[in-house]
XYZ file of C-alpha atoms in Angstrom:
600
model
C -6.136 14.638 -23.119
C -5.746 10.590 -21.773
C -3.035 9.860 -20.072
C -0.885 6.491 -21.154
C -0.471 3.734 -18.672
C 3.277 4.577 -18.577
C 1.781 8.343 -18.349
C 0.227 7.160 -15.179
C 2.449 5.680 -13.329
C 4.435 8.357 -13.287
C 1.749 10.872 -12.338
C 1.029 8.563 -9.482
C 4.830 8.475 -8.497
C 4.711 12.150 -8.471
C 1.890 12.519 -6.314
C 3.158 10.179 -4.054
C 6.750 12.001 -4.111
C 4.550 15.552 -3.147
C 2.513 13.206 0.059
C 5.798 11.541 1.006
C 8.264 14.846 1.325
C 5.431 16.260 2.942
C 5.380 13.212 6.276
C 9.296 12.720 6.130
C 11.231 16.082 4.923
C 8.156 18.800 5.741
C 10.291 21.284 7.779
C 12.225 21.397 4.184
C 8.987 21.728 1.820
C 5.967 22.655 3.930
C 5.657 26.411 4.579
C 5.211 27.264 8.526
C 4.314 29.616 10.004
C 6.926 32.099 11.844
C 5.350 32.352 15.459
C 3.339 29.031 16.584
C 2.251 28.083 19.662
C 3.881 25.532 22.168
C 1.806 22.336 22.652
C 0.572 20.883 25.763
C 1.563 17.781 24.225
C -1.276 15.117 25.036
C -0.597 11.996 27.290
C -0.116 9.164 24.616
C -0.957 5.874 25.910
C 0.959 3.492 24.548
C -0.168 -0.629 23.523
C 1.165 -2.662 26.316
C 4.066 -5.658 24.798
C 5.910 -6.427 27.468
C 7.110 -10.409 25.719
C 9.477 -12.774 28.095
C 12.586 -13.211 25.352
C 11.652 -16.754 25.238
C 10.152 -19.395 22.759
C 6.766 -20.077 21.777
C 7.491 -23.128 20.809
C 9.735 -27.141 21.317
C 11.929 -28.705 19.310
C 13.403 -26.297 18.070
C 17.468 -26.881 19.228
C 18.440 -27.160 15.270
C 18.003 -24.952 12.318
C 18.329 -24.323 8.568
C 18.747 -21.643 6.021
C 21.154 -22.497 3.253
C 20.678 -24.079 0.383
C 20.957 -24.057 -3.655
C 18.786 -22.619 -5.645
C 15.949 -21.024 -3.690
C 12.403 -22.178 -4.767
C 11.615 -20.428 -8.240
C 8.897 -22.787 -8.485
C 7.221 -21.454 -5.582
C 5.258 -17.835 -5.263
C 7.277 -14.765 -5.194
C 7.439 -12.596 -3.178
C 9.763 -9.803 -2.839
C 9.936 -8.144 0.263
C 11.994 -4.172 1.176
C 12.534 -2.683 4.701
C 15.048 -0.268 6.247
C 18.789 -1.832 8.019
C 16.296 -2.911 11.230
C 17.765 -5.572 13.487
C 13.732 -6.550 14.482
C 13.880 -8.394 10.831
C 16.074 -10.261 11.522
C 13.490 -13.509 12.647
C 12.075 -13.072 8.459
C 15.869 -13.191 7.418
C 16.435 -16.239 9.311
C 13.394 -17.487 7.455
C 14.848 -16.885 4.253
C 18.321 -17.812 4.680
C 19.235 -14.983 2.553
C 18.110 -12.181 -0.140
C 16.488 -14.903 -1.999
C 14.934 -17.408 0.091
C 17.100 -20.235 0.426
C 16.122 -24.801 -0.066
C 16.626 -25.311 2.987
C 14.574 -22.078 4.986
C 11.408 -21.967 6.408
C 10.429 -19.861 3.339
C 10.974 -22.136 0.952
C 9.262 -24.932 3.414
C 6.417 -22.626 3.345
C 6.462 -22.355 -0.415
C 7.251 -18.743 -0.859
C 10.067 -18.113 -3.371
C 10.764 -14.466 -0.317
C 12.577 -11.730 -2.181
C 14.383 -9.068 0.611
C 16.310 -5.844 -0.793
C 17.424 -3.034 1.250
C 15.205 0.028 1.727
C 15.598 3.178 3.924
C 14.294 5.447 1.852
C 10.303 6.357 2.382
C 8.801 7.699 -0.987
C 10.707 4.292 -2.738
C 8.958 2.378 -0.431
C 5.632 3.767 -1.458
C 6.761 3.784 -5.105
C 7.510 0.318 -4.893
C 4.036 -0.402 -3.991
C 2.306 1.947 -6.193
C 4.420 0.744 -8.820
C 3.458 -3.007 -7.857
C -0.505 -2.313 -7.340
C -0.546 -0.255 -10.968
C 0.438 -3.428 -12.594
C -1.696 -5.060 -10.636
C -4.790 -3.268 -11.789
C -3.738 -3.783 -15.234
C -4.556 -7.241 -15.735
C -1.190 -9.180 -14.068
C -2.059 -11.502 -11.295
C 1.164 -12.195 -10.228
C 3.129 -8.234 -10.808
C 7.074 -8.581 -12.029
C 7.799 -4.279 -10.848
C 7.641 -3.025 -7.360
C 7.267 -5.032 -4.387
C 4.729 -7.154 -2.790
C 6.138 -5.970 1.046
C 7.336 -3.263 3.138
C 7.908 -2.825 6.680
C 8.131 0.320 8.559
C 8.100 1.859 12.364
C 4.551 0.618 13.228
C 3.977 4.298 15.218
C 4.569 5.895 11.445
C 1.949 4.034 9.831
C -0.738 6.534 9.955
C 1.300 8.998 8.506
C 2.677 7.242 5.074
C -0.466 5.171 5.223
C -2.984 8.296 4.633
C 0.110 9.610 1.611
C 0.204 5.974 0.121
C -3.846 5.050 0.055
C -4.514 8.446 -1.648
C -2.618 7.395 -4.160
C -3.548 4.635 -4.710
C -7.079 4.860 -4.258
C -6.299 6.668 -8.128
C -6.308 3.484 -9.114
C -8.960 1.803 -7.800
C -10.257 1.634 -3.644
C -9.950 -2.189 -3.862
C -5.436 -1.274 -3.910
C -5.439 0.466 -0.946
C -2.727 -0.516 1.515
C -3.392 -2.477 4.616
C -1.065 -3.623 7.360
C -1.072 -7.416 7.375
C 1.747 -8.880 10.566
C 3.802 -7.465 13.124
C 7.510 -9.018 12.971
C 9.596 -7.639 15.466
C 9.481 -4.059 17.655
C 11.892 -1.628 18.626
C 13.218 -2.183 22.421
C 15.824 -0.248 23.656
C 17.600 0.831 19.843
C 15.567 3.918 19.545
C 15.790 6.817 22.383
C 15.391 9.862 23.240
C 18.862 11.247 24.533
C 19.593 14.270 26.411
C 21.360 15.785 29.197
C 20.721 13.145 32.921
C 19.322 16.020 34.324
C 16.470 15.602 31.657
C 16.256 12.276 32.429
C 16.168 12.673 36.482
C 13.751 15.955 36.360
C 12.195 16.212 33.255
C 10.927 20.182 33.819
C 14.585 20.360 33.433
C 14.367 20.462 29.824
C 12.316 23.228 29.282
C 14.629 25.528 26.830
C 16.534 22.355 25.896
C 16.956 22.403 21.686
C 16.705 18.350 20.399
C 18.060 17.492 16.617
C 15.655 15.051 15.596
C 14.175 13.890 11.927
C 10.898 15.731 12.743
C 7.596 13.833 13.064
C 9.522 9.930 12.777
C 9.646 7.348 14.786
C 11.882 9.011 17.046
C 10.771 12.657 17.834
C 7.557 10.126 18.480
C 9.581 9.215 21.678
C 10.218 12.730 22.967
C 6.610 13.710 22.300
C 5.076 10.762 24.366
C 7.190 11.323 27.470
C 6.815 15.207 27.432
C 2.683 14.255 27.408
C 3.281 11.654 30.003
C 5.358 14.717 31.917
C 2.419 17.244 31.044
C 4.959 19.841 29.104
C 5.138 21.391 26.654
C 6.837 20.883 23.008
C 7.299 23.903 20.824
C 6.927 22.682 16.755
C 8.241 25.792 14.940
C 11.886 24.754 14.437
C 12.835 28.712 13.675
C 12.311 30.202 17.200
C 13.188 29.181 20.604
C 10.309 29.198 23.600
C 12.281 28.861 27.709
C 9.154 26.952 28.937
C 9.088 24.147 26.477
C 11.147 21.254 24.045
C 13.033 23.098 20.897
C 13.460 21.338 17.869
C 16.314 22.036 15.183
C 15.151 19.735 11.445
C 17.924 17.014 10.838
C 17.841 15.213 7.560
C 17.980 11.869 8.831
C 18.373 10.026 12.448
C 22.678 10.122 11.810
C 22.396 14.522 10.711
C 21.056 14.540 14.109
C 23.711 13.021 16.682
C 27.022 14.721 13.531
C 24.936 18.027 14.670
C 24.946 17.083 18.346
C 29.022 15.713 17.989
C 29.493 19.210 16.126
C 28.057 21.973 18.523
C 25.357 23.386 16.226
C 24.272 26.201 16.708
C 21.545 29.904 15.213
C 20.100 32.316 16.502
C 16.713 32.153 16.696
C 13.691 34.952 17.434
C 12.854 34.101 21.651
C 8.703 33.508 22.031
C 6.681 32.476 24.579
C 3.928 30.309 23.682
C 4.111 31.550 19.827
C 4.422 35.154 20.375
C 7.460 37.072 20.110
C 9.673 39.196 23.281
C 11.593 41.091 20.648
C 14.752 38.924 21.603
C 16.992 36.889 20.218
C 18.887 34.040 20.930
C 21.839 32.064 20.417
C 20.954 28.207 21.242
C 22.837 25.033 20.546
C 22.191 21.374 20.418
C 22.437 19.210 23.125
C 19.503 16.306 22.538
C 18.961 14.054 20.292
C 16.413 11.853 19.182
C 17.902 8.955 17.212
C 18.349 4.734 16.436
C 20.970 2.888 16.702
C 23.634 3.096 15.268
C 23.158 6.451 15.608
C 23.179 5.997 19.416
C 26.921 4.434 19.020
C 28.168 6.923 16.604
C 27.208 9.829 19.882
C 28.689 7.878 22.479
C 31.908 7.035 20.849
C 32.434 10.345 20.121
C 31.184 12.758 22.041
C 29.101 11.428 25.495
C 27.684 12.675 27.688
C 23.571 11.989 26.755
C 21.321 9.275 28.558
C 18.609 7.417 27.223
C 15.900 9.413 29.012
C 13.516 7.446 27.978
C 12.935 4.557 24.765
C 11.420 1.798 23.396
C 12.863 -0.151 26.297
C 10.286 2.103 28.452
C 7.747 2.499 25.150
C 8.050 -0.878 24.430
C 5.150 -1.406 22.258
C 5.223 1.544 20.054
C 7.012 0.721 17.221
C 6.405 -2.662 15.790
C 7.734 -3.232 12.709
C 4.841 -3.626 10.818
C 4.600 -5.656 6.877
C 2.548 -3.573 4.573
C 0.930 -4.493 1.573
C -1.494 -4.089 -1.718
C -5.264 -5.197 -0.012
C -6.461 -6.858 -3.570
C -3.458 -9.132 -3.822
C -2.841 -9.853 -0.547
C -6.744 -10.678 -0.273
C -6.324 -13.066 -4.015
C -3.204 -14.915 -2.370
C -4.522 -15.223 0.724
C -2.307 -18.601 1.383
C 0.369 -17.228 0.009
C 0.513 -14.603 2.845
C -0.489 -16.383 5.453
C 2.597 -19.087 4.761
C 4.934 -16.068 4.473
C 3.483 -16.057 8.159
C 3.673 -18.076 9.205
C 6.986 -18.507 8.437
C 8.100 -15.323 9.959
C 6.931 -16.561 12.728
C 9.358 -19.541 12.831
C 12.393 -17.725 12.327
C 11.533 -15.734 15.255
C 10.907 -18.416 17.298
C 14.111 -19.653 16.557
C 16.238 -16.563 16.973
C 14.475 -15.885 20.716
C 15.142 -19.957 21.391
C 18.940 -20.501 20.293
C 21.749 -18.281 20.458
C 22.975 -20.394 17.496
C 20.287 -19.144 15.246
C 20.782 -15.487 16.302
C 24.157 -15.530 15.233
C 23.027 -16.943 11.594
C 19.992 -14.702 11.703
C 23.046 -11.816 12.129
C 25.396 -12.981 9.757
C 22.787 -13.133 7.471
C 21.654 -9.415 8.454
C 25.034 -8.521 7.617
C 25.315 -9.261 4.548
C 22.032 -8.286 3.542
C 22.156 -4.690 4.721
C 26.176 -3.773 4.147
C 26.530 -1.386 6.585
C 30.289 -0.069 6.889
C 32.563 -1.162 9.907
C 28.729 -3.360 10.306
C 29.770 -7.045 10.670
C 27.515 -10.056 12.094
C 29.216 -9.128 15.908
C 27.832 -6.049 15.493
C 23.886 -6.800 14.554
C 24.130 -10.018 17.471
C 25.916 -7.472 20.038
C 22.701 -4.452 19.371
C 19.613 -6.743 19.289
C 20.444 -8.148 22.428
C 21.250 -3.978 23.770
C 23.920 -3.481 25.677
C 25.967 -1.115 28.250
C 28.818 0.982 27.291
C 31.006 3.429 28.677
C 30.505 6.883 25.973
C 33.260 9.634 25.679
C 33.207 11.260 28.661
C 33.273 7.105 30.582
C 29.728 8.084 31.394
C 27.640 3.846 31.429
C 24.977 4.151 28.704
C 22.588 1.748 27.253
C 22.808 1.432 23.279
C 20.835 -0.452 20.963
C 18.055 -3.155 22.047
C 15.180 -4.798 19.833
C 13.303 -8.020 19.605
C 11.623 -9.937 17.230
C 8.468 -12.315 17.147
C 7.125 -15.580 16.919
C 3.793 -16.818 16.099
C 2.346 -15.364 20.224
C 4.102 -12.358 19.722
C 2.271 -11.385 16.953
C -0.735 -12.549 17.902
C -0.192 -10.379 21.041
C 0.592 -7.438 19.010
C -2.495 -7.421 16.928
C -4.910 -8.393 20.061
C -5.983 -12.110 18.931
C -4.749 -13.188 22.238
C -7.760 -14.267 24.407
C -7.956 -10.743 26.674
C -5.633 -8.284 24.627
C -5.523 -5.000 22.961
C -4.882 -4.439 19.875
C -1.518 -2.634 20.107
C -0.458 -2.142 16.605
C -4.266 -0.485 15.526
C -3.771 1.376 19.352
C -0.408 2.743 18.569
C -1.346 3.427 14.634
C -4.310 5.293 16.084
C -2.028 7.159 19.214
C 0.244 8.379 17.126
C -1.655 9.387 13.670
C -3.913 11.350 16.313
C -0.515 12.851 17.537
C 0.754 14.323 14.322
C -2.794 15.524 13.323
C -3.058 17.753 16.550
C -0.188 19.779 15.758
C 1.026 20.253 12.352
C -3.115 19.908 10.703
C -1.812 21.782 7.815
C 0.160 18.855 6.738
C -1.921 15.738 7.977
C -5.440 16.705 7.576
C -6.467 13.018 7.727
C -5.521 9.484 7.582
C -7.379 6.665 7.447
C -8.981 4.970 10.777
C -7.378 2.149 12.158
C -9.900 -0.459 10.360
C -9.759 0.243 7.879
C -6.364 -0.470 7.866
C -4.899 -3.259 10.318
C -5.823 -6.295 9.431
C -5.601 -9.152 11.762
C -7.351 -11.570 9.276
C -4.415 -12.865 8.080
C -2.849 -13.565 10.964
C -5.608 -15.092 12.630
C -5.766 -17.489 9.465
C -2.007 -19.006 9.829
C -2.816 -19.371 13.670
C -5.542 -21.532 12.779
C -3.355 -23.737 10.730
C -0.728 -24.197 14.187
C -1.515 -26.157 16.847
C -0.735 -23.885 20.033
C -0.162 -24.825 23.288
C -1.622 -23.404 26.152
C 1.857 -23.197 27.304
C 3.628 -21.821 24.587
C 0.519 -18.596 24.543
C 1.555 -18.415 28.457
C 4.911 -17.924 27.600
C 3.204 -14.757 24.862
C 1.758 -13.215 27.769
C 3.532 -10.000 29.681
C 4.672 -10.677 32.608
C 5.569 -7.972 35.489
C 7.266 -9.046 38.253
C 8.158 -6.677 41.787
C 11.472 -5.536 41.914
C 13.440 -4.897 45.139
C 14.475 -2.095 43.935
C 12.407 0.730 43.048
C 12.914 2.213 39.415
C 13.393 5.859 38.926
C 10.217 7.746 38.059
C 10.188 8.485 33.555
C 7.207 10.303 34.048
C 4.691 12.022 36.203
C 0.852 13.483 35.275
C -2.489 14.795 36.726
C -5.328 12.934 34.667
C -9.026 14.380 35.311
C -10.926 11.453 36.001
C -13.842 12.962 37.306
C -15.690 10.840 40.054
C -19.603 11.104 41.158
C -19.540 13.728 44.379
C -17.976 11.341 47.908
C -17.899 8.010 45.689
C -15.636 5.571 43.755
C -18.262 5.609 41.268
C -16.679 7.499 37.514
C -18.902 10.381 35.745
C -19.763 8.998 31.755
C -17.802 11.849 30.897
C -14.650 10.049 32.457
C -14.689 6.814 30.059
C -13.555 9.011 26.986
C -10.691 9.963 29.091
C -9.714 6.657 31.005
C -10.326 5.372 27.377
C -7.281 8.447 26.466
C -5.261 7.019 29.511
C -5.741 2.849 28.133
C -4.460 3.537 25.096
C -1.549 5.717 26.328
C -0.740 3.199 28.985
C -1.006 0.211 26.117
C 2.125 1.156 24.263
C 3.767 1.846 26.910
C 4.321 -1.413 27.538
C 7.986 -1.953 29.480
C 6.629 0.402 32.125
C 4.971 -0.365 35.451
C 2.181 2.584 36.901
C 1.397 3.595 39.396
C -2.328 5.404 40.018
C -2.389 8.023 43.031
C -5.433 9.122 44.134
C -6.082 12.921 46.094
C -9.057 14.491 47.263
C -9.294 17.796 48.098
C -10.160 19.190 52.029
C -14.027 19.432 52.452
C -15.653 16.191 54.529
C -14.923 14.172 56.790
C -11.609 13.626 57.229
C -11.661 10.497 58.383
C -12.991 9.290 54.703
C -11.109 11.272 52.429
C -8.017 8.304 52.752
C -9.837 5.393 52.185
C -12.343 7.771 49.310
C -9.096 8.291 47.850
C -7.982 4.409 47.416
C -11.246 3.431 46.379
C -10.518 5.335 43.273
C -7.222 5.105 42.396
C -8.433 1.083 42.730
C -11.437 2.073 40.720
C -9.094 3.351 38.159
C -6.470 -0.087 38.205
C -9.940 -1.929 38.335
C -10.754 -0.550 35.180
C -8.166 -1.114 32.843
C -7.135 -4.584 34.116
C -10.918 -5.713 32.951
C -10.046 -3.263 29.137
C -7.204 -5.806 28.520
C -6.681 -7.723 31.195
C -3.453 -9.310 29.553
C -2.398 -5.892 28.586
C -2.753 -5.011 32.242
C -1.871 -7.845 34.267
C -1.795 -8.933 38.402
C 1.608 -6.376 39.273
C 1.760 -3.491 36.944
C -1.064 -1.647 38.091
C -0.646 -0.505 42.157
C -3.070 1.899 43.694
C -2.121 4.679 46.281
C -3.985 6.455 48.449
C -3.246 10.495 49.676
C -6.070 11.154 51.104
C -5.818 15.469 51.394
C -2.981 15.352 52.399
C -0.930 16.736 48.968
C -3.163 19.606 47.655
C -1.460 20.865 44.472
C -2.805 24.193 45.770
C -4.665 25.752 48.889
C -8.295 24.625 49.437
C -9.756 27.554 49.085
C -11.945 27.955 46.674
C -13.609 25.979 43.800
C -11.671 25.945 41.433
C -8.511 25.054 43.620
C -10.356 21.933 45.423
C -11.718 20.919 42.354
C -7.470 20.612 40.894
C -6.732 19.203 44.388
C -9.585 16.090 43.483
C -6.915 14.335 41.321
C -5.422 11.460 40.010
C -2.060 11.083 39.485
C -0.876 8.244 37.394
C 3.561 7.708 37.722
C 4.917 5.886 35.464
C 8.525 3.485 36.342
C 10.633 0.940 34.228
C 9.272 -2.262 34.980
């Protein structure tokens, strides 16, 4: 039996719905092993994108977003996205849900339309619907949407299921990431007791509520990996030696579980093996994002930001995803949209009045209860407030991209790494490693991340060298040493008695570099250690040379992302052994490099 066109669409949506459910709500629909060993989370080095909040251009003291009638004579472009401050430059460029005649979108020949959509399955279905009509010969489909925005660290899981559905339409209809228009810079966070922040090992046995395998869960996973700690991926058991999880329906539900003191009785395990005991566990940590963190602070408090996208500043780019076939056929329109969004971002970064206008537009578009323009402006900037217990907590924090910022994100500035591609791959690998039964594979970053549209847009604009310089991350030494965020040993092997790497080490260095790229809001300390063999007078300079070798390797790999002042090398010789130097095994463990991350 052959399906009708309508039947094909329904089938695709059903396939997509199952795939999306497996991504967003795995804990509800996927059978899980009763006992699953805890996982030593690999250290996740994120791309660095520590951007200064300054304009990339000049002459933007004024802006215009208002007008009448829109621009219906221009090419229509529809986009669905979350309620997220990282999109504020896009909203300013449009002037409202429908592009206004005086705004940047209309000036750039784009009749732009935005609608809020927080459900990932709906985002995916809209792209499938669009691609289906496109495949039927409609050059400018009226159904579905041209683009969606999501958090870039969730891109691999999102696109894996999406492209599986799109592949049934045709290989040319695959989804592509074409732009990054802003970042979460603090609003997405892992919140827990202050003791966890001060001593990460204190989190062992902790119970955290959150949307599992989602962006905020990723933050906690990276923090665990950075500190050499373990996660318990089984939501039915409790392991005293790992961080444990309670599945929440969404980021607000996670907060409400903490506020209500949610408890349940679980079987006790150690590394996946049941002990025969049970324990009543209570949620004492949360992964969430604004306004979840605000609600938690005001209603109960007692938790601090253990780590957030303020430190992992490249983890959550707001990426724009579209259908490859339409984008290729409408390259000029895609570039026009990119330029308009970048112009809006530049104005918001450069002009307080533009920020206020952007917040006003966002409030109208999102229609969030008790969240007017002042709310969106306040939590765009990020703030410190006292919670219900009187404790000072950090809340909110987002940024928007101008053209140079987006170029930096895609590695288009000389000497920069592709942060979007790195983040996509790093967190795709993380989910695949921990949940292979749910995400057995995902498209490579080379298949998905397409910088050609941004590159084309950049060629149409003369960016002064001073503008590009302002987009480069800068790390200034602080008079007061910041607290340690994480500390972990990396098995970087050197040739005996030398500061040169063994061939096997290059893969480890590449992994380290990727992890550090994501954590752009951090200063990196490289600590070199030796064993007690050989002349003790040579151990200190050898450990210094080895630490400096790691520092130099990172700086050569991506000098823009690892600029002068970000990486600092320290030597300890044989003075700080982890083990007694009484065997070849222990001596090998003492010959090590430790990576310490501090807030920038």
